[in-house]
Amino acid sequence: MALSAVTKSVSKFTYNTFFKRESVYFSTVVVGAVAFSIYFNSAVDNWWDNRNKGKQWKDIKDKYVKPAEE
Amino acid sequence: MFSRGTAKFFKSAVGSASKRFSTESNAKASASNLLFKASVATAVGSGISLWYLNKNTAHADMQADGLHPPHYNFPHTTLLGTFDHASIRRGFQVFKEVCAACHSLDHVHWRNLIDVAFTEDEVKELAAEYEYEDGPNDQGEMFMRPGKPSDPFPKPYPNEEAARAANAGAFPPDLSLITKARHGGADYVYSLITGYCDPPAGVEIREGLNYNPYFPGGAIAMAQNIFDGVVEYEDGTPATASQIAKDVTTFLGWASEPELDDRKKLGVKAVLLFSTLTALSLWIKRNRFSSLKNRKIVFNPPSNWNTPTKK
């Protein structure tokens, strides 16, 4: 009983906040897509770099880049 | 191949999966279930056969087809591994000092090495060691100038005829795509350049050819070139023959598939996203159809349904 009340209020809140007005809905989709792609890409990239640590160019390039002359 | 228990489990798993995502009525579902099960069984069966054929390295004519190379664990041939870029850097040195005397690398330009194994400054210095023909100048004459990062890697011979004339009729193949172009890929290249040995009894090798069991036919014009200490590495890695062969194989693997690192990472992202979206869409389909599938149409006849009406 309590749980269904919670779900109901959550979906009501979601509907009223994000879905009710077309302008808000559209902005939610766009902002959500951008935020998700940033989060998802950085999460996978971090995992990937961690898994291949020491092998990629960015891990070894410090040995070869000459310090910039000033 | 499967025990009866496994088969039963597999059958019930497939059955319940197709039921879970299906909203068709039961009679129809059993017919399409049968078709689905038959397709899955065919796919699994042929997949296992192909896998076995691929894994089984013994075959009928290993003398003519070349010995199948063993599998080596190059990091870039694993499912989620990138190239070992320090190895690409050493491998380029090996290629330049050993292989490039006879082999061309047509598809690789100096600039391709930037941020892969060398810095931009290093690549500029490397390219400038070679002379390239350019022109015409304002007198209409061609002239020589030092190389730039936009130049291709220099060719050892101007054309195929010159290459054949210099190598007793044998043409050293271009190595740009060699790990893609040979059966066995990186494993083959590594096995070939480390696999030279004396021919077995009864096998005669013509003058000018060398015996190599990994080369189809066994007689290869290229002589053994990779020995301990044939190059000296700047990073202090011991230059054993197997280390040199591994590094140059990694370099040639990169030359064939420079996009490999990015491609694999993109693949991980695509599999993650699309599997989530597939699960989501199957669930949404069930969710949306549930009200349609569960509805009950009730006909409430009027009280005078059976009573004939009087005119």
XYZ file of C-alpha atoms in Angstrom:
381
model
C 0.000 0.000 0.000
C 2.711 2.362 1.075
C 4.875 1.389 -1.859
C 2.158 2.009 -4.427
C 1.541 5.407 -2.858
C 5.225 6.208 -3.249
C 5.297 5.098 -6.907
C 2.185 7.090 -7.553
C 3.590 10.251 -6.074
C 6.880 9.735 -7.931
C 5.172 9.321 -11.273
C 2.877 12.249 -10.525
C 5.883 14.388 -9.685
C 7.699 13.252 -12.847
C 4.685 13.943 -14.987
C 4.028 17.370 -13.519
C 7.674 18.441 -13.570
C 8.941 17.064 -16.874
C 6.172 15.796 -19.122
C 3.306 18.194 -18.718
C 4.662 21.063 -20.822
C 6.123 20.339 -24.230
C 8.880 22.946 -23.803
C 10.056 21.413 -20.525
C 9.792 17.919 -21.957
C 11.920 18.794 -24.974
C 14.540 20.536 -22.836
C 14.652 17.546 -20.488
C 15.349 15.242 -23.414
C 18.132 17.456 -24.809
C 19.795 18.210 -21.480
C 19.439 14.594 -20.408
C 21.048 13.326 -23.621
C 24.009 15.681 -23.309
C 24.509 14.928 -19.620
C 24.240 11.195 -20.166
C 26.678 11.164 -23.082
C 29.254 13.109 -21.053
C 28.836 10.841 -18.055
C 28.747 7.610 -20.059
C 31.736 8.456 -22.250
C 33.920 9.531 -19.358
C 32.940 6.463 -17.337
C 33.790 4.032 -20.171
C 36.966 5.965 -21.068
C 38.186 5.828 -17.474
C 37.539 2.137 -17.245
C 39.243 1.576 -20.615
C 42.330 3.608 -19.716
C 42.568 1.838 -16.392
C 42.307 -1.558 -18.050
C 45.023 -0.699 -20.594
C 47.235 1.216 -18.206
C 50.844 1.624 -19.330
C 50.217 0.569 -22.929
C 48.674 3.627 -24.543
C 50.591 6.568 -25.964
C 49.357 8.967 -23.286
C 50.911 6.724 -20.634
C 54.382 6.695 -22.185
C 54.623 10.032 -23.952
C 56.109 11.853 -20.950
C 59.314 9.943 -21.623
C 59.659 11.473 -25.081
C 58.158 14.967 -24.978
C 60.955 17.468 -24.685
C 60.300 20.232 -22.156
C 59.241 23.368 -24.027
C 62.033 25.919 -24.328
C 61.183 29.281 -22.892
C 28.438 -32.696 -27.014
C 25.875 -31.430 -24.457
C 24.732 -33.586 -21.590
C 21.002 -34.224 -21.360
C 20.694 -31.899 -18.349
C 22.357 -29.029 -20.214
C 20.141 -29.540 -23.237
C 17.044 -29.556 -21.031
C 18.139 -26.432 -19.233
C 18.910 -24.713 -22.535
C 15.546 -25.729 -23.962
C 13.616 -24.407 -20.982
C 15.666 -21.198 -20.924
C 14.978 -20.537 -24.601
C 11.312 -21.419 -24.138
C 10.770 -19.165 -21.166
C 12.702 -16.333 -22.806
C 10.543 -16.446 -25.916
C 7.419 -16.594 -23.736
C 8.581 -13.721 -21.615
C 8.936 -11.362 -24.552
C 6.079 -12.688 -26.599
C 2.542 -11.470 -26.323
C 1.075 -13.906 -28.811
C -1.562 -16.422 -27.823
C -0.406 -19.885 -26.790
C -1.306 -21.925 -29.880
C 0.552 -19.582 -32.206
C 3.413 -19.218 -29.742
C 4.166 -22.935 -29.724
C 4.581 -22.987 -33.534
C 6.856 -19.957 -33.551
C 8.653 -21.331 -30.484
C 9.457 -24.458 -32.440
C 10.831 -22.397 -35.315
C 12.820 -20.265 -32.879
C 14.262 -23.322 -31.144
C 15.193 -24.896 -34.472
C 16.993 -21.720 -35.569
C 18.855 -21.469 -32.274
C 19.845 -25.140 -32.470
C 21.129 -24.665 -36.033
C 23.072 -21.538 -35.098
C 24.626 -23.194 -32.024
C 25.478 -26.367 -33.921
C 27.122 -24.672 -36.878
C 28.853 -22.226 -34.528
C 30.416 -25.065 -32.539
C 31.530 -26.834 -35.738
C 33.141 -23.662 -37.100
C 34.824 -22.978 -33.774
C 36.217 -26.513 -33.707
C 37.467 -26.259 -37.304
C 39.101 -22.948 -36.442
C 40.730 -24.240 -33.241
C 41.985 -27.458 -34.737
C 45.436 -26.612 -36.062
C 46.256 -30.003 -37.552
C 45.336 -30.315 -41.192
C 46.023 -32.466 -44.196
C 48.811 -30.751 -46.087
C 50.861 -28.691 -43.692
C 53.848 -28.824 -46.023
C 52.003 -27.098 -48.877
C 49.758 -24.800 -46.793
C 52.353 -23.879 -44.222
C 52.362 -24.847 -40.564
C 49.554 -23.204 -38.618
C 51.103 -20.660 -36.269
C 50.503 -21.109 -32.539
C 48.437 -18.463 -30.773
C 50.419 -15.714 -29.082
C 48.924 -13.301 -26.585
C 49.593 -9.973 -28.221
C 47.728 -7.390 -26.145
C 46.074 -5.967 -29.251
C 44.701 -9.327 -30.389
C 42.756 -9.789 -27.142
C 39.127 -8.714 -27.008
C 39.557 -5.561 -24.919
C 43.264 -4.780 -25.303
C 44.895 -1.809 -26.992
C 48.225 -1.783 -28.762
C 51.316 -1.694 -26.580
C 52.547 1.653 -27.897
C 56.049 1.318 -26.451
C 56.246 -1.870 -28.504
C 55.044 -0.017 -31.638
C 57.859 2.477 -31.082
C 60.489 -0.256 -30.788
C 58.900 -2.115 -33.700
C 59.183 0.940 -35.909
C 62.896 1.072 -35.136
C 63.208 -2.594 -36.137
C 61.235 -1.983 -39.317
C 63.370 0.996 -40.246
C 66.691 -0.707 -39.542
C 65.922 -4.245 -40.766
C 62.751 -4.689 -42.857
C 62.793 -1.400 -44.760
C 65.885 -2.485 -46.686
C 63.618 -4.622 -48.897
C 59.987 -4.045 -47.864
C 57.875 -1.000 -48.644
C 55.187 0.418 -46.357
C 53.050 2.243 -48.914
C 50.045 3.147 -46.787
C 51.931 4.663 -43.865
C 52.930 8.320 -43.863
C 55.278 9.872 -41.348
C 52.453 11.890 -39.812
C 50.600 8.671 -38.922
C 53.219 8.018 -36.256
C 52.492 11.279 -34.431
C 50.845 10.639 -31.049
C 50.970 6.928 -31.704
C 54.599 6.139 -31.005
C 56.467 9.410 -31.557
C 56.012 13.077 -30.768
C 55.572 15.565 -33.583
C 59.139 16.894 -33.176
C 60.573 13.391 -33.337
C 58.599 12.599 -36.492
C 59.844 15.789 -38.158
C 63.429 14.755 -37.420
C 62.818 11.182 -38.629
C 61.278 12.349 -41.910
C 64.042 14.888 -42.524
C 66.622 12.084 -42.579
C 65.284 11.098 -46.017
C 65.358 12.988 -49.326
C 62.222 13.357 -51.419
C 61.834 14.534 -54.987
C 59.632 17.587 -55.253
C 58.943 20.236 -57.800
C 58.886 21.580 -60.369
C 60.574 24.787 -59.241
C 60.293 28.062 -61.189
C 62.816 26.719 -63.751
C 60.600 23.705 -64.314
C 63.071 21.303 -62.754
C 62.477 18.676 -60.119
C 64.610 18.994 -57.004
C 65.347 17.048 -53.863
C 64.290 18.269 -50.428
C 64.308 16.763 -46.921
C 61.196 14.806 -45.956
C 58.176 16.266 -44.161
C 55.596 14.524 -41.944
C 53.160 14.550 -44.892
C 55.479 12.357 -46.987
C 54.940 8.601 -47.263
C 57.432 6.186 -45.813
C 60.287 5.850 -48.390
C 60.241 2.884 -50.757
C 63.297 0.634 -51.027
C 62.740 0.105 -54.775
C 61.151 2.395 -57.364
C 58.953 -0.400 -58.793
C 58.213 -4.109 -58.654
C 60.624 -4.991 -61.470
C 63.511 -3.341 -59.675
C 62.565 -5.183 -56.491
C 62.495 -8.534 -58.302
C 65.796 -7.850 -60.044
C 67.446 -7.089 -56.719
C 66.027 -10.160 -54.959
C 66.650 -12.993 -57.449
C 63.144 -12.800 -58.880
C 61.282 -12.707 -55.557
C 59.121 -9.668 -54.746
C 59.207 -8.539 -51.106
C 55.529 -7.794 -50.384
C 54.370 -4.429 -49.149
C 53.924 -4.665 -45.382
C 51.236 -2.002 -44.846
C 48.431 -4.533 -44.464
C 50.409 -7.704 -43.955
C 48.793 -8.832 -40.680
C 45.397 -8.507 -42.336
C 46.525 -10.077 -45.594
C 47.951 -13.307 -44.213
C 46.068 -16.192 -42.683
C 46.930 -16.208 -38.986
C 47.635 -12.463 -38.857
C 50.073 -11.345 -36.169
C 50.688 -14.937 -35.053
C 51.762 -15.846 -38.589
C 54.118 -12.889 -38.967
C 55.740 -13.597 -35.612
C 56.036 -17.327 -36.323
C 57.448 -16.726 -39.790
C 60.241 -14.385 -38.786
C 61.252 -16.531 -35.816
C 60.562 -19.894 -37.490
C 63.637 -20.455 -39.679
C 65.248 -23.868 -39.207
C 67.108 -26.567 -41.096
C 64.942 -28.422 -43.621
C 63.841 -31.891 -42.499
C 65.445 -34.931 -44.126
C 64.287 -35.404 -47.705
C 63.321 -31.781 -48.297
C 65.595 -30.039 -50.739
C 65.720 -26.268 -50.867
C 67.024 -24.575 -54.020
C 70.007 -22.296 -53.969
C 68.941 -18.823 -52.819
C 65.861 -20.027 -50.953
C 65.476 -20.741 -47.245
C 63.441 -23.299 -45.335
C 60.628 -22.014 -43.139
C 57.872 -24.402 -42.048
C 55.339 -21.572 -41.572
C 55.666 -20.391 -45.179
C 53.314 -22.175 -47.603
C 55.501 -24.577 -49.547
C 58.323 -24.265 -47.023
C 60.775 -22.473 -49.336
C 60.965 -18.722 -48.776
C 63.224 -16.265 -50.561
C 63.572 -14.006 -47.526
C 66.509 -15.068 -45.373
C 66.446 -14.989 -41.600
C 67.006 -11.387 -40.553
C 65.954 -11.294 -36.920
C 68.732 -12.314 -34.553
C 69.585 -11.473 -30.957
C 70.968 -7.949 -30.816
C 70.274 -7.019 -34.456
C 68.986 -3.672 -33.179
C 69.751 -1.780 -30.013
C 66.735 -0.351 -28.198
C 66.863 3.178 -26.829
C 64.635 2.286 -23.871
C 66.985 -0.456 -22.642
C 64.712 -3.390 -23.504
C 66.898 -6.493 -24.036
C 67.005 -6.994 -27.814
C 66.475 -10.744 -27.993
C 65.270 -12.211 -31.288
C 61.808 -12.958 -29.866
C 61.515 -9.443 -28.411
C 62.476 -7.905 -31.759
C 60.027 -10.132 -33.617
C 57.248 -9.292 -31.161
C 57.881 -5.559 -31.472
C 57.975 -5.518 -35.263
C 54.835 -7.675 -35.389
C 53.077 -5.188 -33.113
C 54.223 -2.350 -35.359
C 52.940 -4.109 -38.478
C 49.672 -4.842 -36.680
C 49.332 -1.133 -36.012
C 50.168 -0.318 -39.649
C 47.346 -2.642 -40.742
C 44.793 -1.466 -38.210
C 45.671 1.984 -36.902
C 42.055 2.465 -35.838
C 42.032 -0.625 -33.603
C 42.225 1.141 -30.210
C 39.342 3.495 -30.939
C 37.320 0.843 -32.697
C 37.449 -1.490 -29.707
C 36.541 1.244 -27.251
C 33.611 2.317 -29.429
C 32.552 -1.322 -29.635
C 32.390 -1.571 -25.852
C 30.209 1.530 -25.712
C 27.934 0.286 -28.488
C 27.437 -3.131 -26.886
C 26.651 -1.549 -23.515
C 24.177 0.950 -24.927
C 22.439 -1.265 -27.435
C 22.006 -4.178 -25.029
C 20.420 -1.805 -22.508
C 18.165 -0.331 -25.173
C 17.154 -3.781 -26.428
C 16.187 -4.914 -22.916
C 14.325 -1.644 -22.390
C 12.398 -1.896 -25.647
C 11.373 -5.499 -24.967
C 10.111 -4.481 -21.544
C 8.266 -1.446 -22.898
C 6.632 -3.580 -25.552
C 5.290 -5.927 -22.877
C 4.267 -3.018 -20.731
C 2.301 -1.329 -23.508
C 0.697 -4.517 -24.723
C -0.316 -5.784 -21.282
C -3.530 -3.743 -21.177
C -4.487 -4.927 -24.671
C -3.712 -8.554 -24.002
C -5.430 -8.692 -20.635
C -8.634 -6.909 -21.525
C -11.851 -8.774 -21.301
C -14.797 -7.901 -23.548
C -18.038 -8.462 -21.730
C -21.368 -8.485 -23.464
C -24.267 -7.699 -21.188
C -27.426 -8.626 -23.071
C -30.489 -6.504 -22.473
C -33.122 -8.179 -20.349
C -35.455 -8.708 -23.316
C -32.696 -10.311 -25.438
C -34.561 -13.541 -26.148
C -38.039 -12.120 -26.215
C -39.320 -11.568 -29.735
C -40.527 -8.058 -30.190
C -44.111 -7.601 -31.223
C -44.954 -5.534 -34.201
